[in-house]
Coordinates of C-alpha atoms in Angstrom, one line a residue:
M1 CA -99.8 106.2 88.5
I2 CA -98.6 106.7 85.5
D3 CA -99.5 109.5 83.2
I4 CA -98.1 110.1 79.5
Y5 CA -97.8 113.7 78.4
S6 CA -98.7 114.6 74.4
A7 CA -95.8 115.7 73.3
G8 CA -96.9 119.3 73.2
N9 CA -98.0 119.1 76.8
M10 CA -95.4 121.5 78.4
D11 CA -97.7 121.5 81.5
F12 CA -96.7 118.8 83.8
T13 CA -97.4 120.7 86.8
H14 CA -101.3 118.6 86.3
N15 CA -102.1 114.9 85.4
G16 CA -101.2 113.5 82.0
D17 CA -103.3 113.7 79.1
M18 CA -103.5 110.2 79.2
T19 CA -103.2 107.5 82.8
L20 CA -102.0 103.9 81.2
L21 CA -102.0 101.2 83.1
P22 CA -99.1 99.0 80.9
E23 CA -98.0 95.1 82.0
S24 CA -94.6 96.3 83.1
C25 CA -93.1 99.1 83.0
E26 CA -88.7 99.2 85.0
T27 CA -85.9 102.0 84.8
E28 CA -83.0 100.6 84.9
C29 CA -80.6 104.2 86.7
E30 CA -77.0 103.3 86.7
L31 CA -74.4 104.8 88.4
N32 CA -72.7 107.5 85.8
G33 CA -74.1 105.7 83.3
T34 CA -77.9 105.9 81.2
W35 CA -81.1 105.8 83.0
E36 CA -83.5 104.5 81.0
M37 CA -87.7 103.3 81.6
E38 CA -89.2 100.4 78.9
L39 CA -92.4 100.1 79.2
N40 CA -94.9 97.3 77.6
H41 CA -99.0 98.6 77.1
P42 CA -101.1 96.2 75.6
I43 CA -102.9 97.0 73.0
D44 CA -106.7 98.0 75.0
E45 CA -110.1 98.6 73.8
E46 CA -109.9 102.6 75.8
Q47 CA -107.4 103.5 72.8
R48 CA -104.8 104.2 75.9
W49 CA -102.2 103.0 73.8
T50 CA -102.6 105.5 71.2
Y51 CA -101.2 108.7 73.3
I52 CA -97.2 106.7 73.8
Q53 CA -96.3 108.9 70.9
E54 CA -93.0 109.3 69.3
G55 CA -92.2 112.7 72.4
A56 CA -94.5 112.5 74.2
V57 CA -93.3 112.6 78.0
I58 CA -94.6 109.6 80.3
A59 CA -94.2 110.2 84.8
A60 CA -94.0 107.4 86.5
P61 CA -92.3 107.3 90.5
L62 CA -88.9 105.9 90.8
F63 CA -86.9 105.3 93.7
H64 CA -86.2 108.4 94.5
S65 CA -89.5 110.8 93.4
K66 CA -93.3 110.5 93.3
K67 CA -93.2 112.0 89.5
Q68 CA -90.8 111.1 87.6
L69 CA -89.9 112.7 83.4
F70 CA -89.3 110.2 80.7
R71 CA -89.9 111.0 76.9
I72 CA -90.0 108.6 74.7
Y73 CA -87.4 108.3 71.9
R74 CA -88.7 105.3 70.4
K75 CA -91.1 102.8 70.3
K76 CA -92.4 99.6 68.9
K77 CA -95.4 97.7 68.1
S78 CA -97.3 94.6 67.9
R79 CA -100.4 93.0 67.6
L80 CA -100.8 92.6 70.7
R81 CA -98.3 95.1 73.1
I82 CA -96.7 98.5 72.1
T83 CA -93.3 98.7 73.6
A84 CA -92.1 101.9 74.4
Y85 CA -88.7 103.7 75.3
A86 CA -88.0 106.5 77.8
R87 CA -85.1 109.0 79.2
P88 CA -84.8 111.0 81.8
V89 CA -86.3 114.7 80.0
M90 CA -83.1 116.0 81.0
Y91 CA -81.7 114.3 78.4
D92 CA -83.8 117.1 76.5
A93 CA -80.9 119.2 76.7
A94 CA -78.8 117.0 74.6
K95 CA -80.8 118.5 71.0
E96 CA -81.5 122.0 73.3
V97 CA -78.1 123.6 74.6
F98 CA -75.2 124.5 73.3
I99 CA -73.2 125.9 74.4
D100 CA -71.7 128.8 73.0
V101 CA -68.2 130.3 75.3
L102 CA -64.9 128.4 74.7
S103 CA -63.9 126.4 77.9
V104 CA -64.7 127.6 81.8
T105 CA -62.3 127.3 84.5
G106 CA -64.3 127.3 88.2
N107 CA -65.7 124.4 90.5
G108 CA -68.0 122.1 90.2
Q109 CA -71.3 125.2 90.3
Q110 CA -69.8 127.8 88.6
V111 CA -69.1 125.7 85.5
L112 CA -72.4 124.4 85.5
D113 CA -73.9 127.7 85.8
A114 CA -72.0 128.5 82.6
M115 CA -72.9 126.0 80.3
L116 CA -76.8 126.7 81.1
Q117 CA -76.6 130.5 81.1
G118 CA -79.0 132.5 79.5
Q119 CA -81.8 129.4 79.4
D120 CA -84.3 128.6 82.4
Q121 CA -85.5 124.9 81.1
Y122 CA -82.6 122.8 82.3
H123 CA -80.7 123.2 86.0
A124 CA -77.9 121.7 87.8
T125 CA -76.2 121.4 91.2
S126 CA -73.1 120.8 92.2
D127 CA -70.9 120.5 95.2
I128 CA -67.4 120.3 93.9
T129 CA -65.2 122.6 95.5
R130 CA -62.4 121.4 93.4
T131 CA -61.4 123.8 90.1
A132 CA -60.6 123.1 86.6
Q133 CA -60.7 124.2 83.5
I134 CA -63.6 122.6 81.5
E135 CA -63.1 122.8 77.1
C136 CA -66.8 123.2 75.3
S137 CA -67.3 125.5 72.9
G138 CA -70.1 123.3 70.1
T139 CA -70.7 121.5 72.8
N140 CA -74.2 120.0 73.9
F141 CA -75.3 120.2 77.9
I142 CA -75.6 117.3 78.8
E143 CA -71.3 115.8 76.5
A144 CA -69.5 119.0 78.4
V145 CA -70.8 117.0 81.2
Q146 CA -70.4 113.3 80.1
G147 CA -69.0 113.4 76.5
D148 CA -65.8 111.2 76.4
A149 CA -63.7 114.2 75.6
E150 CA -60.4 114.7 78.2
T151 CA -61.5 117.8 78.7
S152 CA -66.5 116.9 80.0
F153 CA -66.7 117.9 83.4
L154 CA -66.6 114.5 84.7
N155 CA -63.6 113.8 83.1
Q156 CA -61.3 117.1 84.3
L157 CA -63.7 116.8 88.1
G158 CA -65.7 113.9 88.9
G159 CA -68.9 113.7 90.4
E160 CA -71.4 112.0 90.2
V161 CA -74.7 111.9 88.1
F162 CA -77.9 112.4 89.5
Y163 CA -81.2 113.1 87.3
D164 CA -84.4 114.8 88.5
N165 CA -86.2 116.1 85.9
Y166 CA -85.1 118.6 84.5
E167 CA -82.3 119.4 87.1
M168 CA -79.0 117.5 87.0
I169 CA -76.5 116.9 89.8
I170 CA -73.4 116.6 90.2
N171 CA -72.2 115.8 93.7
E172 CA -69.2 114.4 95.0
K173 CA -70.6 111.3 96.0
L174 CA -74.4 109.9 95.9
G175 CA -76.5 108.5 97.8
S176 CA -76.9 108.0 102.4
D177 CA -75.7 105.2 104.4
N178 CA -78.7 104.2 106.4
G179 CA -77.8 101.4 108.0
A180 CA -79.4 98.6 105.1
R181 CA -77.8 95.3 105.4
A182 CA -77.2 92.3 103.8
E183 CA -76.1 88.4 104.4
F184 CA -74.5 86.5 101.0
G185 CA -72.4 83.6 100.4
F186 CA -75.7 81.2 100.6
N187 CA -76.0 78.4 96.8
C188 CA -78.5 80.5 96.0
K189 CA -78.5 80.9 91.8
E190 CA -81.0 84.2 92.2
I191 CA -77.8 86.2 93.6
E192 CA -74.3 86.0 91.5
E193 CA -71.2 86.9 94.0
D194 CA -68.3 88.4 92.2
I195 CA -65.7 88.1 95.1
D196 CA -62.4 88.9 94.3
M197 CA -58.7 88.4 96.3
S198 CA -56.1 90.0 93.7
D199 CA -55.4 92.7 96.2
V200 CA -56.2 91.0 99.3
V201 CA -53.2 91.7 102.0
T202 CA -53.6 90.0 105.3
R203 CA -49.8 90.3 106.1
I204 CA -47.8 94.1 105.8
I205 CA -44.6 93.8 106.1
P206 CA -43.6 98.0 106.5
V207 CA -40.7 99.8 105.5
A208 CA -39.5 103.3 107.1
Y209 CA -37.5 105.0 105.2
N210 CA -33.7 104.5 104.7
G211 CA -35.3 100.5 105.3
Y212 CA -35.9 99.9 108.9
T213 CA -38.2 97.5 109.1
L214 CA -40.1 96.3 112.5
E215 CA -37.5 94.3 114.3
G216 CA -37.5 90.4 115.1
E217 CA -37.7 87.5 113.4
T218 CA -42.1 88.6 112.6
P219 CA -41.3 92.3 111.2
W220 CA -44.8 92.7 110.1
V221 CA -48.5 93.2 111.9
D222 CA -51.0 90.7 110.4
S223 CA -54.3 92.0 109.8
P224 CA -57.5 90.3 112.9
Y225 CA -59.0 88.2 109.1
I226 CA -55.1 86.8 108.5
G227 CA -57.3 83.3 109.1
N228 CA -60.0 83.5 107.0
Y229 CA -59.0 83.2 104.5
P230 CA -57.0 79.5 103.8
I231 CA -53.6 81.0 102.8
I232 CA -51.9 84.8 103.7
Y233 CA -51.2 87.4 102.2
K234 CA -48.6 88.9 102.4
K235 CA -47.0 92.8 101.0
K236 CA -44.4 95.2 101.2
I237 CA -45.4 98.3 102.1
E238 CA -42.3 100.7 102.1
F239 CA -43.5 104.5 104.7
K240 CA -40.6 106.7 103.0
D241 CA -42.3 110.1 104.9
V242 CA -41.8 107.9 108.1
K243 CA -38.0 109.1 108.9
L244 CA -35.3 109.1 112.0
K245 CA -35.0 112.6 113.0
E246 CA -31.3 113.0 111.9
D247 CA -32.6 111.1 108.8
A248 CA -35.2 114.2 107.7
G249 CA -35.3 117.6 105.9
E250 CA -35.5 120.8 107.9
D251 CA -39.2 120.8 107.2
E252 CA -39.7 117.9 108.1
Q253 CA -40.6 116.2 111.3
G254 CA -38.6 112.9 112.8
F255 CA -38.5 111.0 115.4
E256 CA -35.9 110.7 118.1
T257 CA -35.5 107.1 118.7
L258 CA -35.9 103.7 116.9
A259 CA -38.4 102.6 119.0
E260 CA -41.0 105.4 118.9
L261 CA -40.6 105.4 114.7
R262 CA -41.4 101.5 114.9
E263 CA -44.6 102.0 117.1
E264 CA -45.9 104.5 113.9
L265 CA -45.3 101.6 111.5
I266 CA -47.6 99.4 113.4
R267 CA -49.8 102.1 113.7
L268 CA -50.3 102.6 109.8
C269 CA -50.2 99.2 109.0
K270 CA -53.3 99.4 111.9
E271 CA -54.8 101.4 109.7
Q272 CA -54.4 100.4 106.5
F273 CA -56.7 97.1 107.9
Q274 CA -59.2 99.3 109.4
Q275 CA -59.4 101.4 105.9
G276 CA -59.9 97.8 104.4
V277 CA -56.6 96.0 102.5
D278 CA -58.2 92.9 104.8
K279 CA -60.8 92.9 102.3
P280 CA -61.7 91.0 99.3
K281 CA -63.6 93.3 96.0
C282 CA -67.0 91.9 96.5
N283 CA -69.7 92.0 93.8
Y284 CA -73.5 91.2 94.5
S285 CA -75.7 91.3 91.9
C286 CA -79.4 90.7 93.0
D287 CA -82.6 89.0 91.1
M288 CA -85.0 90.3 94.1
Y289 CA -88.2 89.3 92.9
A290 CA -87.1 85.8 91.8
L291 CA -85.4 85.5 95.4
E292 CA -88.7 86.8 96.9
K293 CA -89.3 82.3 96.9
T294 CA -86.8 81.9 98.7
E295 CA -85.9 81.2 102.2
E296 CA -83.0 83.6 101.1
Y297 CA -85.0 86.7 100.7
K298 CA -84.5 87.5 104.6
H299 CA -81.1 88.4 103.8
V300 CA -81.7 90.8 101.1
K301 CA -85.4 91.7 102.0
G302 CA -83.7 95.3 102.7
L303 CA -82.3 95.6 98.9
E304 CA -86.1 96.4 98.3
M305 CA -86.2 100.6 99.1
I306 CA -82.0 101.7 98.6
G307 CA -81.4 104.3 96.6
M308 CA -78.6 105.2 94.3
G309 CA -75.0 105.6 95.2
D310 CA -77.4 104.3 98.5
T311 CA -73.8 102.1 100.9
V312 CA -74.4 98.8 102.5
Q313 CA -73.1 96.0 104.7
C314 CA -72.5 93.0 103.2
K315 CA -72.3 90.3 105.2
H316 CA -70.4 87.0 103.1
K317 CA -71.1 83.8 105.5
K318 CA -68.4 81.7 104.4
L319 CA -65.4 83.9 104.4
G320 CA -67.0 85.1 108.6
I321 CA -66.6 89.4 106.4
T322 CA -68.5 91.8 105.9
T323 CA -68.1 94.5 103.4
T324 CA -69.0 98.1 102.5
A325 CA -70.7 98.4 98.3
R326 CA -72.6 100.8 97.0
A327 CA -75.8 100.4 95.2
I328 CA -74.2 101.0 91.5
K329 CA -76.4 100.1 89.3
I330 CA -80.6 99.4 89.7
T331 CA -83.1 98.2 88.3
Y332 CA -86.8 100.1 89.6
D333 CA -90.6 98.2 89.3
N334 CA -92.3 101.5 88.2
I335 CA -95.9 99.6 89.0
R336 CA -94.8 97.8 91.9
K337 CA -92.8 100.8 93.9
K338 CA -89.8 99.1 94.8
N339 CA -86.2 97.6 93.4
S340 CA -86.8 94.7 91.2
A341 CA -82.8 94.3 90.7
V342 CA -79.7 95.9 92.5
E343 CA -76.4 95.2 91.9
L344 CA -73.9 96.3 94.6
G345 CA -70.0 96.7 95.1
D346 CA -67.2 99.2 93.5
F347 CA -67.9 102.2 92.1
R348 CA -66.2 101.9 88.4
Y349 CA -66.2 104.1 86.0
N350 CA -67.4 103.1 82.4
Y351 CA -64.0 101.1 81.4
L352 CA -65.2 100.1 77.8
K353 CA -65.7 104.0 77.8
E354 CA -62.6 105.5 79.5
M355 CA -60.5 102.7 77.3
S356 CA -62.0 103.9 73.5
A357 CA -61.8 107.8 75.2
V358 CA -57.5 106.9 75.0
A359 CA -57.7 104.7 72.3
Q360 CA -59.0 108.1 70.0
R361 CA -55.9 110.0 72.0
V362 CA -53.3 107.6 71.8
E363 CA -53.9 106.9 67.8
K364 CA -53.3 110.2 66.3
T365 CA -49.3 110.2 67.3
I366 CA -49.3 106.0 66.0
R367 CA -48.2 105.6 62.3
K368 CA -49.8 102.8 60.8
D369 CA -46.5 101.1 61.0
G370 CA -46.5 101.3 64.6
S371 CA -43.7 104.2 65.2
L372 CA -44.5 107.7 66.5
I373 CA -45.5 110.8 64.8
A374 CA -43.0 113.0 66.0
E375 CA -39.1 115.3 64.5
Q376 CA -37.0 112.7 63.8
V377 CA -38.5 109.8 66.5
K378 CA -39.3 106.6 65.9
G379 CA -40.0 104.6 68.8
T380 CA -42.4 101.5 70.2
I381 CA -43.6 101.5 74.2
D382 CA -44.2 98.4 75.0
A383 CA -47.3 99.3 77.7
M384 CA -47.8 96.1 79.6
K385 CA -44.3 95.5 81.0
A386 CA -44.8 99.7 81.9
S387 CA -46.5 101.6 83.8
L388 CA -47.1 105.1 81.9
L389 CA -48.5 108.4 85.0
A390 CA -49.3 110.9 83.4
Q391 CA -51.2 113.1 85.6
S392 CA -49.1 114.7 87.8
T393 CA -50.7 113.6 91.2
A394 CA -48.0 110.9 90.0
A395 CA -45.4 112.1 88.0
K396 CA -43.1 114.8 90.0
K397 CA -44.1 118.0 90.2
T398 CA -41.9 120.0 87.4
N399 CA -41.9 123.4 86.0
S400 CA -43.6 121.8 82.0
A401 CA -46.0 119.9 80.6
A402 CA -43.6 116.1 81.9
F403 CA -44.9 112.8 82.1
L404 CA -43.0 109.8 84.3
I405 CA -42.3 105.8 83.3
E406 CA -41.9 103.6 85.7
V407 CA -40.5 100.3 86.4
L408 CA -40.6 99.9 90.4
D409 CA -40.0 95.7 90.9
E410 CA -36.2 95.9 91.6
M411 CA -35.7 92.4 90.3
S412 CA -36.8 93.3 87.2
E413 CA -34.5 93.3 83.6
L414 CA -36.4 96.9 82.5
Y415 CA -37.1 98.5 86.4
G416 CA -35.3 101.7 85.9
A417 CA -37.5 105.5 85.1
M418 CA -38.1 107.9 82.1
E419 CA -39.6 111.4 82.3
A420 CA -39.8 113.2 79.3
G421 CA -42.2 117.3 78.8
T422 CA -41.6 119.6 77.0
Q423 CA -37.9 120.9 79.0
G424 CA -36.2 117.1 77.6
L425 CA -35.7 114.0 78.9
R426 CA -34.0 111.9 81.9
L427 CA -33.1 108.5 82.3
A428 CA -32.1 105.8 84.6
K429 CA -30.8 102.8 86.2
E430 CA -30.5 103.3 89.8
K431 CA -31.6 104.8 92.8
L432 CA -30.1 107.0 95.8
Q433 CA -30.5 106.7 99.0
D434 CA -32.8 108.7 99.3
G435 CA -35.2 107.0 97.6
S436 CA -35.3 110.1 94.2
W437 CA -34.5 108.6 91.2
D438 CA -30.7 108.5 89.8
W439 CA -30.8 110.9 86.8
R440 CA -27.5 109.7 84.6
T441 CA -28.3 110.9 81.3
C442 CA -30.3 113.4 80.0
M443 CA -30.9 114.8 77.3
T444 CA -32.1 117.9 76.1
A445 CA -32.4 121.4 73.2
E446 CA -29.0 121.9 74.5
G447 CA -27.6 118.5 74.0
I448 CA -26.7 115.0 75.7
I449 CA -24.9 114.7 79.1
A450 CA -24.9 110.6 79.6
D451 CA -21.2 108.9 81.5
L452 CA -21.7 106.2 78.2
I453 CA -22.9 106.6 75.1
V454 CA -22.7 102.7 72.9
A455 CA -23.3 103.7 69.0
G456 CA -22.2 102.3 66.4
K457 CA -21.3 104.6 63.6
L458 CA -21.6 109.0 64.3
A459 CA -21.4 110.7 61.3
D460 CA -23.0 113.6 59.7
K461 CA -25.9 114.6 58.0
L462 CA -24.2 114.1 54.9
G463 CA -22.2 111.3 55.7
N464 CA -18.8 112.3 54.2
N465 CA -17.0 112.2 58.0
Y466 CA -17.8 109.9 60.0
F467 CA -17.0 107.3 63.6
D468 CA -17.8 103.4 62.8
L469 CA -16.7 102.6 66.8
D470 CA -17.7 98.9 65.2
E471 CA -15.0 99.1 63.1
G472 CA -13.0 101.6 63.9
V473 CA -12.7 103.3 61.2
I474 CA -12.6 108.0 60.5
N475 CA -13.5 108.3 58.3
A476 CA -12.8 113.1 57.1
Q477 CA -13.0 113.9 53.9
K478 CA -13.8 118.0 55.4
M479 CA -12.7 118.1 58.5
T480 CA -11.2 120.4 61.0
I481 CA -8.9 119.5 64.2
G482 CA -7.2 122.6 66.1
P483 CA -4.9 124.5 64.0
F484 CA -5.4 121.6 61.4
E485 CA -7.9 120.9 58.6
V486 CA -8.8 118.4 55.9
G487 CA -8.8 119.0 52.5
T488 CA -11.1 117.5 50.0
D489 CA -7.5 115.8 48.0
G490 CA -7.0 114.1 51.7
F491 CA -4.4 116.3 52.1
L492 CA -3.7 118.2 55.9
Y493 CA -3.7 121.6 56.0
Q494 CA -1.5 123.6 59.0
K495 CA -3.5 127.0 59.0
E496 CA -1.3 130.0 59.5
G497 CA -2.6 133.4 59.3
E498 CA -2.3 134.1 55.8
S499 CA -0.2 131.1 54.7
S500 CA -0.3 127.3 55.7
S501 CA 1.2 124.1 55.5
E502 CA 0.8 120.6 54.0
S503 CA 1.8 117.1 54.7
Y504 CA 0.8 114.3 53.4
W505 CA 2.2 110.2 53.1
R506 CA 3.6 108.6 50.0
A507 CA 3.1 105.4 52.1
I508 CA 2.5 103.8 54.7
I509 CA 5.4 104.1 57.6
G510 CA 5.4 100.8 60.2
P511 CA 3.3 97.7 59.5
D512 CA 3.4 95.6 57.0
G513 CA 8.0 95.8 56.0
Q514 CA 6.6 99.2 53.8
T515 CA 9.2 101.4 53.5
G516 CA 8.0 104.8 53.7
E517 CA 9.0 108.1 52.3
T518 CA 7.4 111.8 53.6
R519 CA 7.8 114.4 51.9
F520 CA 7.1 118.2 54.3
R521 CA 5.4 121.0 51.8
S522 CA 5.4 124.4 53.0
D523 CA 3.3 126.8 50.9
Y524 CA 2.9 123.9 48.5
V525 CA 6.1 123.7 47.6
A526 CA 8.4 121.4 48.3
T527 CA 11.5 122.1 50.8
S528 CA 12.3 118.2 51.2
N529 CA 12.4 114.9 49.9
I530 CA 13.1 112.5 52.6
M531 CA 13.9 108.7 52.9
I532 CA 13.7 107.2 55.9
D533 CA 15.6 104.2 55.7
T534 CA 14.6 100.7 57.5
V535 CA 16.0 98.5 59.9
G536 CA 14.9 95.4 61.2
S537 CA 13.7 92.4 59.1
G538 CA 11.6 89.8 60.4
G539 CA 8.5 91.9 58.4
D540 CA 8.7 94.1 61.4
P541 CA 10.2 97.5 59.5
T542 CA 10.7 100.5 62.3
K543 CA 11.8 104.2 60.7
T544 CA 14.9 105.6 61.4
G545 CA 16.0 108.7 60.4
R546 CA 15.7 112.6 60.4
A547 CA 13.3 114.8 60.0
E548 CA 14.7 118.8 58.1
F549 CA 12.6 121.8 57.8
S550 CA 12.5 125.1 56.1
D551 CA 13.1 126.7 58.9
G552 CA 16.6 124.4 59.9
S553 CA 13.9 122.8 62.4
Y554 CA 14.7 119.1 62.6
M555 CA 13.8 115.8 64.3
D556 CA 15.8 112.7 64.4
F557 CA 13.5 108.7 64.2
V558 CA 15.7 105.8 65.6
D559 CA 13.4 102.6 65.3
G560 CA 10.7 104.9 64.4
I561 CA 10.9 106.4 67.7
L562 CA 11.7 110.5 68.0
V563 CA 14.8 110.6 70.2
G564 CA 15.8 114.9 69.7
G565 CA 15.9 117.2 67.8
K566 CA 15.9 121.1 67.7
T567 CA 14.0 123.8 67.2
S568 CA 14.0 126.6 64.7
E569 CA 15.6 128.6 67.5
G570 CA 17.6 125.6 69.3
G571 CA 15.8 124.7 71.7
D572 CA 15.5 120.3 72.3
I573 CA 13.1 118.7 71.4

């Protein structure tokens, strides 16, 4: 029986204001998606159709209950019929329950209790034991639980959502395994099949820590289903926790012998096969009413009564394998009280919804020209070539907020890693023997540490002093080198207490056959003016002479080479 309650009638313990006689009434429910009813009712002489108004509540059976309440949010009328669209009454919380608390920290039940504090109409339960902080100030209850925000309940704590009138249930996993079975692989247009072999592995080549493998010419373990496929699906899997005792750390356990280590590798490979790595990902969509008229109906008849999230053993006739799938989408016939359509497969979060949320977060950090908004930094990240692991379970645990970008394919030219966070950035192109990255370049707020820095030009902020490494030019308008300083006039000054000395070249001594005059000054007074004669010929002259200083010291040059001299104290140079 399908009843309808007028918009102002909240007494759902009794029958409704009118019993409806619809032509059709189906409810489509998707795991962690929308639940929506569509009811088509004739324009009847008894005027039952007139009760179908916005805000009215329809009571109808569903796969888990004899009476579920759905509030009409839209109606559409034609000459012959009226169509109503309705959602679970728990959705009313989106209009009635606004959360005032800034944030809530706790496990699933604690968070839900805090969100619904102070009202009695709506209830929520959860068996999720892990904890998280949920930001929910100024949002309604439904948005705080299932919204796109990164800090929503589902995005922080996970879980699967189920509606039961004015109660929302968010558990780790919905459904049960009641032994339901179905057989597929027939040429039947009423069943849509999606068989994905991309992750199938039927031959594992195990590798332990330090590169130890199985011995012999066949260092691999095969799946019992290896003969069910036209080709062998090979994959090398590293088990880095499997170590010899001599390689294990203080808090680690290792194997005494190589034979014991190899036995463990074999066991782990078999465990992988038990977990289903040798089976494809299968998704089946079944039109149950269309199948009723076919021979294949007997193979899927059990799907008529399964509930949301229930487990089904799916046998594929052609492949000869059995996979485990779950009911992830159900269309329930509220009149005939059974499923009219079922989708089986691996539970997949709404991909477009998740990508939309990611895009919103990325959009805030990128300018219109594609550069990143960051102080003194502009860059481009090629998301097709690198895997960004921005989660604590994938990145190495650090004492600061950080993320890790790494390419693990050793044959790729992009092989390497970058870790960045609030305390700095570090880069690596190789790994150490223990499998960790060999961080060779590091940058922090204190400076840069690197084996090699490659640059074109290094300059000060104003560009007055720079090293042009491409051209081999050093330009210094104002520079101090030890006790010397280059003045704004281009002269080199030696600082000695309150006095200073200067020297400058009147001509370049050395190349291209040029002669030169060197003038030495002390306290800006010329004390010597020495010509250094040119020796040699052929455009490759060198200089010979003596440079004398006012304190009595001197230096002797022969062919441009310092060969001796005396200090003012009489010592030899």
